[in-house]
GROMACS .gro file of C-alpha atoms in nm:
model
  254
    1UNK     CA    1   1.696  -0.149  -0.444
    2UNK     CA    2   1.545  -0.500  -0.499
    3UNK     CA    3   1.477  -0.745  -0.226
    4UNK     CA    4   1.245  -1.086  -0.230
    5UNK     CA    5   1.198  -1.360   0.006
    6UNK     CA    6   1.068  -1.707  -0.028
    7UNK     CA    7   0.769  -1.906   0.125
    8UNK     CA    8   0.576  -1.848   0.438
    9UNK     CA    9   0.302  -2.066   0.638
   10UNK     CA   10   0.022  -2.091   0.743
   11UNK     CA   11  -0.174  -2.125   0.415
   12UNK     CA   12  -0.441  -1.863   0.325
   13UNK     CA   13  -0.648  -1.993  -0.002
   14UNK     CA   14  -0.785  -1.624  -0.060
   15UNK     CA   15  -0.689  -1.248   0.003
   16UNK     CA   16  -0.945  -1.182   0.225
   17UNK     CA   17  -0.878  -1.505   0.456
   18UNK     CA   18  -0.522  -1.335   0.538
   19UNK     CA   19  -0.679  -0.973   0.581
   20UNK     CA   20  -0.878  -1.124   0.845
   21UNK     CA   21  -0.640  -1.301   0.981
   22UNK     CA   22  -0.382  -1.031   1.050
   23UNK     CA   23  -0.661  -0.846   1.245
   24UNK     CA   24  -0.758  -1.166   1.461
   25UNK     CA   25  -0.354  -1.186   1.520
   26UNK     CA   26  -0.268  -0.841   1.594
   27UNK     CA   27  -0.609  -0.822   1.843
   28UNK     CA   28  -0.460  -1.151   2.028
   29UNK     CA   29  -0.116  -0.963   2.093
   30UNK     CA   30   0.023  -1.327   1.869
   31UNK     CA   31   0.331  -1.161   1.731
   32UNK     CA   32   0.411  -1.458   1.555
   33UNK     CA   33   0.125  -1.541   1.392
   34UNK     CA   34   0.066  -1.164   1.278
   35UNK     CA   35   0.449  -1.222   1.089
   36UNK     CA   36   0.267  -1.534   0.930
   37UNK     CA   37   0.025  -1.328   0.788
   38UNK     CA   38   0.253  -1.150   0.577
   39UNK     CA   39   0.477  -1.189   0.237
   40UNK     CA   40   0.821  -1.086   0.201
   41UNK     CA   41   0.959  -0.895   0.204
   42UNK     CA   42   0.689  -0.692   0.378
   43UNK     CA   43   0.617  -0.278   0.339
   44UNK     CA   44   0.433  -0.037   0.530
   45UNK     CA   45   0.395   0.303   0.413
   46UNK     CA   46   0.239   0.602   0.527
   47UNK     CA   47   0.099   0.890   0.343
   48UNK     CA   48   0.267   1.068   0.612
   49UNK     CA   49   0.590   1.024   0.497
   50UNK     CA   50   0.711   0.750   0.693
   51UNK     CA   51   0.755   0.405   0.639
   52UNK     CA   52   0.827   0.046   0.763
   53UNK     CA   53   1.018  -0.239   0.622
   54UNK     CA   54   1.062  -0.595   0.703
   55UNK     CA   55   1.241  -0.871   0.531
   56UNK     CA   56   1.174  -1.137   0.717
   57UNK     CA   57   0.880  -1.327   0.911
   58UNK     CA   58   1.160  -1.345   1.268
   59UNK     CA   59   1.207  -0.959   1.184
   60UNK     CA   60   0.848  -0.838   1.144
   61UNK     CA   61   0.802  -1.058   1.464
   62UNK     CA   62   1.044  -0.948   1.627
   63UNK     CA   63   0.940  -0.578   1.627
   64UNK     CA   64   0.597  -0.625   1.719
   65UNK     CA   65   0.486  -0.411   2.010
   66UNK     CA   66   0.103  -0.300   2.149
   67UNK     CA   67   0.242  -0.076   2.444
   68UNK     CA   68   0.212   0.243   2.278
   69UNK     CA   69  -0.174   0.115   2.166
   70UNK     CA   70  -0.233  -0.008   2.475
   71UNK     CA   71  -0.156   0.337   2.663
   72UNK     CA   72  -0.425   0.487   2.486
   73UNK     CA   73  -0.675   0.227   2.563
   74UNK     CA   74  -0.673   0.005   2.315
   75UNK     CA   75  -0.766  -0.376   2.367
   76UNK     CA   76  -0.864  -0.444   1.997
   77UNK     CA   77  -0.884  -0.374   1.630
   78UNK     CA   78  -1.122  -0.447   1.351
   79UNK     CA   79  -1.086  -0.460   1.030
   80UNK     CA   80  -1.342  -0.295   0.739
   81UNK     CA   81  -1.483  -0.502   0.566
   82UNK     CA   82  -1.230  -0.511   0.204
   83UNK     CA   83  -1.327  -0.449  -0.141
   84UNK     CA   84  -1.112  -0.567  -0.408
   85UNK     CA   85  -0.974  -0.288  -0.599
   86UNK     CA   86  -0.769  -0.439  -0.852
   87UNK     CA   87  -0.699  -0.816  -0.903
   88UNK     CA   88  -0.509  -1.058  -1.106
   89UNK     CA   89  -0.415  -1.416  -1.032
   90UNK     CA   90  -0.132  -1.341  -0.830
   91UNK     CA   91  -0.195  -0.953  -0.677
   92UNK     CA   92  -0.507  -0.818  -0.527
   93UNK     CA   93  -0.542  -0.458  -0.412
   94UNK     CA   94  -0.747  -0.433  -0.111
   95UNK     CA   95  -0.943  -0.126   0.021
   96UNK     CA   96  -0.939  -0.205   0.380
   97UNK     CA   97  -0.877  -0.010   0.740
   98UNK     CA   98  -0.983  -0.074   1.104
   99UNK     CA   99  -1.133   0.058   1.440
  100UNK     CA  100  -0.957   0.036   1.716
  101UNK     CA  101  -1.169  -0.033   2.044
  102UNK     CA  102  -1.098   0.001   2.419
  103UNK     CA  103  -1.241  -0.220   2.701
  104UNK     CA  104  -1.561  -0.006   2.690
  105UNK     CA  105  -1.594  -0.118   2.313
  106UNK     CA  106  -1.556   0.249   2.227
  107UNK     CA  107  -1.402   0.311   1.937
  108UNK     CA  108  -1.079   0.532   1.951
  109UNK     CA  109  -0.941   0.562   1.608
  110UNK     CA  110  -1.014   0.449   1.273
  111UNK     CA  111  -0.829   0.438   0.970
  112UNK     CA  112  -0.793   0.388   0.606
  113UNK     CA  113  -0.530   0.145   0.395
  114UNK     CA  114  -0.492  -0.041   0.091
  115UNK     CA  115  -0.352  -0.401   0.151
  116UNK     CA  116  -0.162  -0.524  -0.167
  117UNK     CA  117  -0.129  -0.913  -0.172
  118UNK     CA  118   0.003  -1.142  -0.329
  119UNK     CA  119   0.028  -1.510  -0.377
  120UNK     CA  120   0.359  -1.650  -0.318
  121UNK     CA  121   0.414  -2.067  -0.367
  122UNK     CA  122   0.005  -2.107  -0.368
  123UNK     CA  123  -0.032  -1.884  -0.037
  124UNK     CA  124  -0.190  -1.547   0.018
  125UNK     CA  125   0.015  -1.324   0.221
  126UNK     CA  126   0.018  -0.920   0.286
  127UNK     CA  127   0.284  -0.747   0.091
  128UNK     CA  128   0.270  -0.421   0.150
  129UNK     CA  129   0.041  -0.109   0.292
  130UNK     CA  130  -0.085   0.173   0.182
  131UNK     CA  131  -0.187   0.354   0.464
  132UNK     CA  132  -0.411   0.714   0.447
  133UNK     CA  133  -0.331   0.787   0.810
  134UNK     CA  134  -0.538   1.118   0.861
  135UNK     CA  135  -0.881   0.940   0.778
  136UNK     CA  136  -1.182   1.070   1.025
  137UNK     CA  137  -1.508   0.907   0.981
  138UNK     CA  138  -1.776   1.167   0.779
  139UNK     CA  139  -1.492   1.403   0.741
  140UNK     CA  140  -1.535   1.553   0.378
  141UNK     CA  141  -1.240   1.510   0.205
  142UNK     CA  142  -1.136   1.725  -0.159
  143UNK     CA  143  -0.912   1.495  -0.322
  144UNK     CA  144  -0.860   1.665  -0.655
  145UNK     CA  145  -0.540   1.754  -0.530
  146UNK     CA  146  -0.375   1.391  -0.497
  147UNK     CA  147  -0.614   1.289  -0.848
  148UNK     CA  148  -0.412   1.545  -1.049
  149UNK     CA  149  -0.090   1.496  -0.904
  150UNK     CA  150  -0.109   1.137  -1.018
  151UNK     CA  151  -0.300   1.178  -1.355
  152UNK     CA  152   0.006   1.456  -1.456
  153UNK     CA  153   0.282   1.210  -1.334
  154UNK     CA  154   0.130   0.928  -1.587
  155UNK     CA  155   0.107   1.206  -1.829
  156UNK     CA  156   0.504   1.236  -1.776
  157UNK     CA  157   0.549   0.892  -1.834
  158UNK     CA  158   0.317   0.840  -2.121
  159UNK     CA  159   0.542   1.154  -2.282
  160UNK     CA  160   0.839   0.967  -2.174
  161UNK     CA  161   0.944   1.277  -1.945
  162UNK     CA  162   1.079   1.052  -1.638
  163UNK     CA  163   1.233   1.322  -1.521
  164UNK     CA  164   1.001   1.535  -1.455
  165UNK     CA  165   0.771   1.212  -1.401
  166UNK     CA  166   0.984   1.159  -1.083
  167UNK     CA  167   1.005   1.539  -0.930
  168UNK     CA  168   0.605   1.417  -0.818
  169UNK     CA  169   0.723   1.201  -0.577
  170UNK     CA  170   0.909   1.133  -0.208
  171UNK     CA  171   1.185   0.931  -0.142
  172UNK     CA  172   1.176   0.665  -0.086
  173UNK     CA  173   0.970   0.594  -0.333
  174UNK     CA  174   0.846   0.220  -0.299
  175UNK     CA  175   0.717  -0.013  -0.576
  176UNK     CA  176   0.548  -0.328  -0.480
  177UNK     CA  177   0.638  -0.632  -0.708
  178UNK     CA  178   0.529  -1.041  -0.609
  179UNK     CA  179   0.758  -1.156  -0.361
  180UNK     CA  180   0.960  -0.835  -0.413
  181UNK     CA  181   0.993  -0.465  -0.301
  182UNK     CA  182   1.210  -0.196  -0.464
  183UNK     CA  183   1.306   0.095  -0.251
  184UNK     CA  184   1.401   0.446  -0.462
  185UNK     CA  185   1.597   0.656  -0.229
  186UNK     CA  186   1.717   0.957  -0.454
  187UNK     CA  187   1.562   1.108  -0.786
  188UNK     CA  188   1.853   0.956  -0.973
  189UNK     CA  189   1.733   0.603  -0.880
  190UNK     CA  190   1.337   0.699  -0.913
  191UNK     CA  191   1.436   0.807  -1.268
  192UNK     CA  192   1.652   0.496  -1.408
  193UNK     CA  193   1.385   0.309  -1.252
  194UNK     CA  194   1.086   0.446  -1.378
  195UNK     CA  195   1.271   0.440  -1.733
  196UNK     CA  196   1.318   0.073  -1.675
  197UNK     CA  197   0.977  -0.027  -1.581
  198UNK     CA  198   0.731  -0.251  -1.779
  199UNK     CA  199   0.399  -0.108  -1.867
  200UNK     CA  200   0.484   0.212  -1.928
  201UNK     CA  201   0.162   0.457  -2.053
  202UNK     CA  202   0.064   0.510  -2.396
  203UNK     CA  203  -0.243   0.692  -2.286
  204UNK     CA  204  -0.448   0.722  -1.917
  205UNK     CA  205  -0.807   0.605  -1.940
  206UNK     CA  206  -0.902   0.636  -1.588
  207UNK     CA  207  -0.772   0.822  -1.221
  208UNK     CA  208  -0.980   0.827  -0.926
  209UNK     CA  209  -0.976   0.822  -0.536
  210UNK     CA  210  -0.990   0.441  -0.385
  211UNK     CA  211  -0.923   0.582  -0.003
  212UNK     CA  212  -0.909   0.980   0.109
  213UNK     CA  213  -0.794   1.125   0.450
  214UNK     CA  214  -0.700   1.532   0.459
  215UNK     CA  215  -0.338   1.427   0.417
  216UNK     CA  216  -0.277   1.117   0.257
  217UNK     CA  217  -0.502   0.950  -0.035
  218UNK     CA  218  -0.530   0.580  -0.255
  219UNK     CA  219  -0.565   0.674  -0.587
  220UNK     CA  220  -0.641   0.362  -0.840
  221UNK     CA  221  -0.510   0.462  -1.238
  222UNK     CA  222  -0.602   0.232  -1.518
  223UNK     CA  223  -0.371   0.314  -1.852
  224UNK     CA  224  -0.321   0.145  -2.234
  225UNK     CA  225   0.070   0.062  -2.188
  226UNK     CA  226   0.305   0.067  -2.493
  227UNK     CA  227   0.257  -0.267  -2.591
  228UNK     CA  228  -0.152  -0.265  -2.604
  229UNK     CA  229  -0.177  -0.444  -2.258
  230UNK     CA  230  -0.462  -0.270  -2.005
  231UNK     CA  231  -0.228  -0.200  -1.651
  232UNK     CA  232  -0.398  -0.107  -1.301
  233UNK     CA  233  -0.257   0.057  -1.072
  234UNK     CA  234  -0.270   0.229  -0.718
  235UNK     CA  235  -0.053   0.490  -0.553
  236UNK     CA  236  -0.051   0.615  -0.264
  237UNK     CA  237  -0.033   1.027  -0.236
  238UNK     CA  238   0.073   1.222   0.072
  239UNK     CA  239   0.172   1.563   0.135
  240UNK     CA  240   0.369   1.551   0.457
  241UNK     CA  241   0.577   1.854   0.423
  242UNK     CA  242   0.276   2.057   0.217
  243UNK     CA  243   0.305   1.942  -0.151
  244UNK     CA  244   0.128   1.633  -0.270
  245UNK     CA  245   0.400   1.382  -0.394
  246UNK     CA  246   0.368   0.982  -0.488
  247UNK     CA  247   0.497   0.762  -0.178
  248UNK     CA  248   0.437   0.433  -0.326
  249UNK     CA  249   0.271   0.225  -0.612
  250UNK     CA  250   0.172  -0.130  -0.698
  251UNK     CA  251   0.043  -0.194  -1.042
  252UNK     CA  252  -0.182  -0.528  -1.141
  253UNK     CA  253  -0.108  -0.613  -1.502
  254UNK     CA  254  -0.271  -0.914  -1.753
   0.00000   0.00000   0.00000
């Protein structure tokens, strides 16, 4: 369930210098220096049910590929410009996205995602994302749905119901450490490990939407854990077969 990885280079002395950077990378088609961008081992996941995993810089490299992009026109992307969500001295949640342009400098698609990074051996590198995936700009979005679905799972916890605490999410159900990335693949394994996790809630002070599309939404959660200490948190909520279940979550403690 639990993977890490060591060091990577180049050096990035802030979040937001590797944020930009994997944009400037992935626009110059430099599959090598998008891997550097990253930490390991590296997570995307969709709120549409889908995910990607890489444990290595070669690997991530490796399976880099614009073709499909560049069949719809695409010749670059830019990134939004990122607010810090959560942040400690090791993790920062992002709100980010991107355009995607074609020669015409037309945009053709845009999207949402939360960037969770970390700091790995004094470096900043991209950990994992949290992509919405079904974001259209000026689109209204209701996002009670995802908001309760998230405060009632907390709730769960905070009653010390994992149980029913893990029937709110998919599988696999990913939780982003530093420098590490467990993978839940069955209830069985959501359960033990939701049991076994620090930080547990004692009582939920705050839920709200970070990032909204009409199927997939950030939600950032703020909780007293059992031991006093104030944990942050965001999860990503999709509902790619109809019901509105927890995909993934990284949490930011003191």
């Amino acid at each position: 369930m639990k993977t890490s990885h060591g060091s990577r280079s180049p050096a990035f002395e802030s979040p937001e210098d590797a944020y930009h950077q994997f944009f400037r990378a992935d626009s110059a088609k430099d599959a090598e220096g998008w891997a550097a961008v990253m930490s390991y081992p590296h997570v995307r996941v969709s709120a549409r049910g889908t995910g990607l995993y890489f444990e290595t810089p070669v690997e991530y490299a490796a399976g880099a590929s614009w073709s499909a992009r560049e069949a719809t026109g695409w010749v670059r992307s830019v990134g939004v410009e990122p607010v810090r969500v959560h942040e400690s001295a090791d993790k920062v949640h992002l709100a980010g996205g991107w355009t995607r342009y074609n020669a015409n400098d037309e945009p053709i698609l845009r999207n949402r995602v939360t960037y969770i990074l970390t700091r790995i051996d004094g470096s900043w590198g991209i950990q994992a994302r949290f992509g919405t995936d079904s974001f259209r700009e000026g689109e209204a979005v209701d996002a009670s749905a995802p908001i309760d679905v998230v405060r009632e799972h907390l709730n769960r916890l905070a009653a010390g119901d994992f149980d029913v605490a893990g029937s709110s999410v998919s599988h696999p159900l990913v939780d982003v450490g530093i420098g590490h990335v467990d993978r839940y693949r069955n209830h069985a394994q959501v359960v033990e490990g939701l049991a076994a996790a620090a930080g547990r809630p004692r009582s939920v002070l705050d839920v709200h939407t970070v990032q909204a599309g009409t199927r997939g939404a950030v939600v950032a959660a703020t909780w007293e854990a059992t031991d006093g200490a104030r944990v942050q948190a965001v999860l990503l909520v999709g509902r790619p077969e109809g019901a509105w279940r927890i995909g993934g979550r990284s949490i930011v403690a003191p």
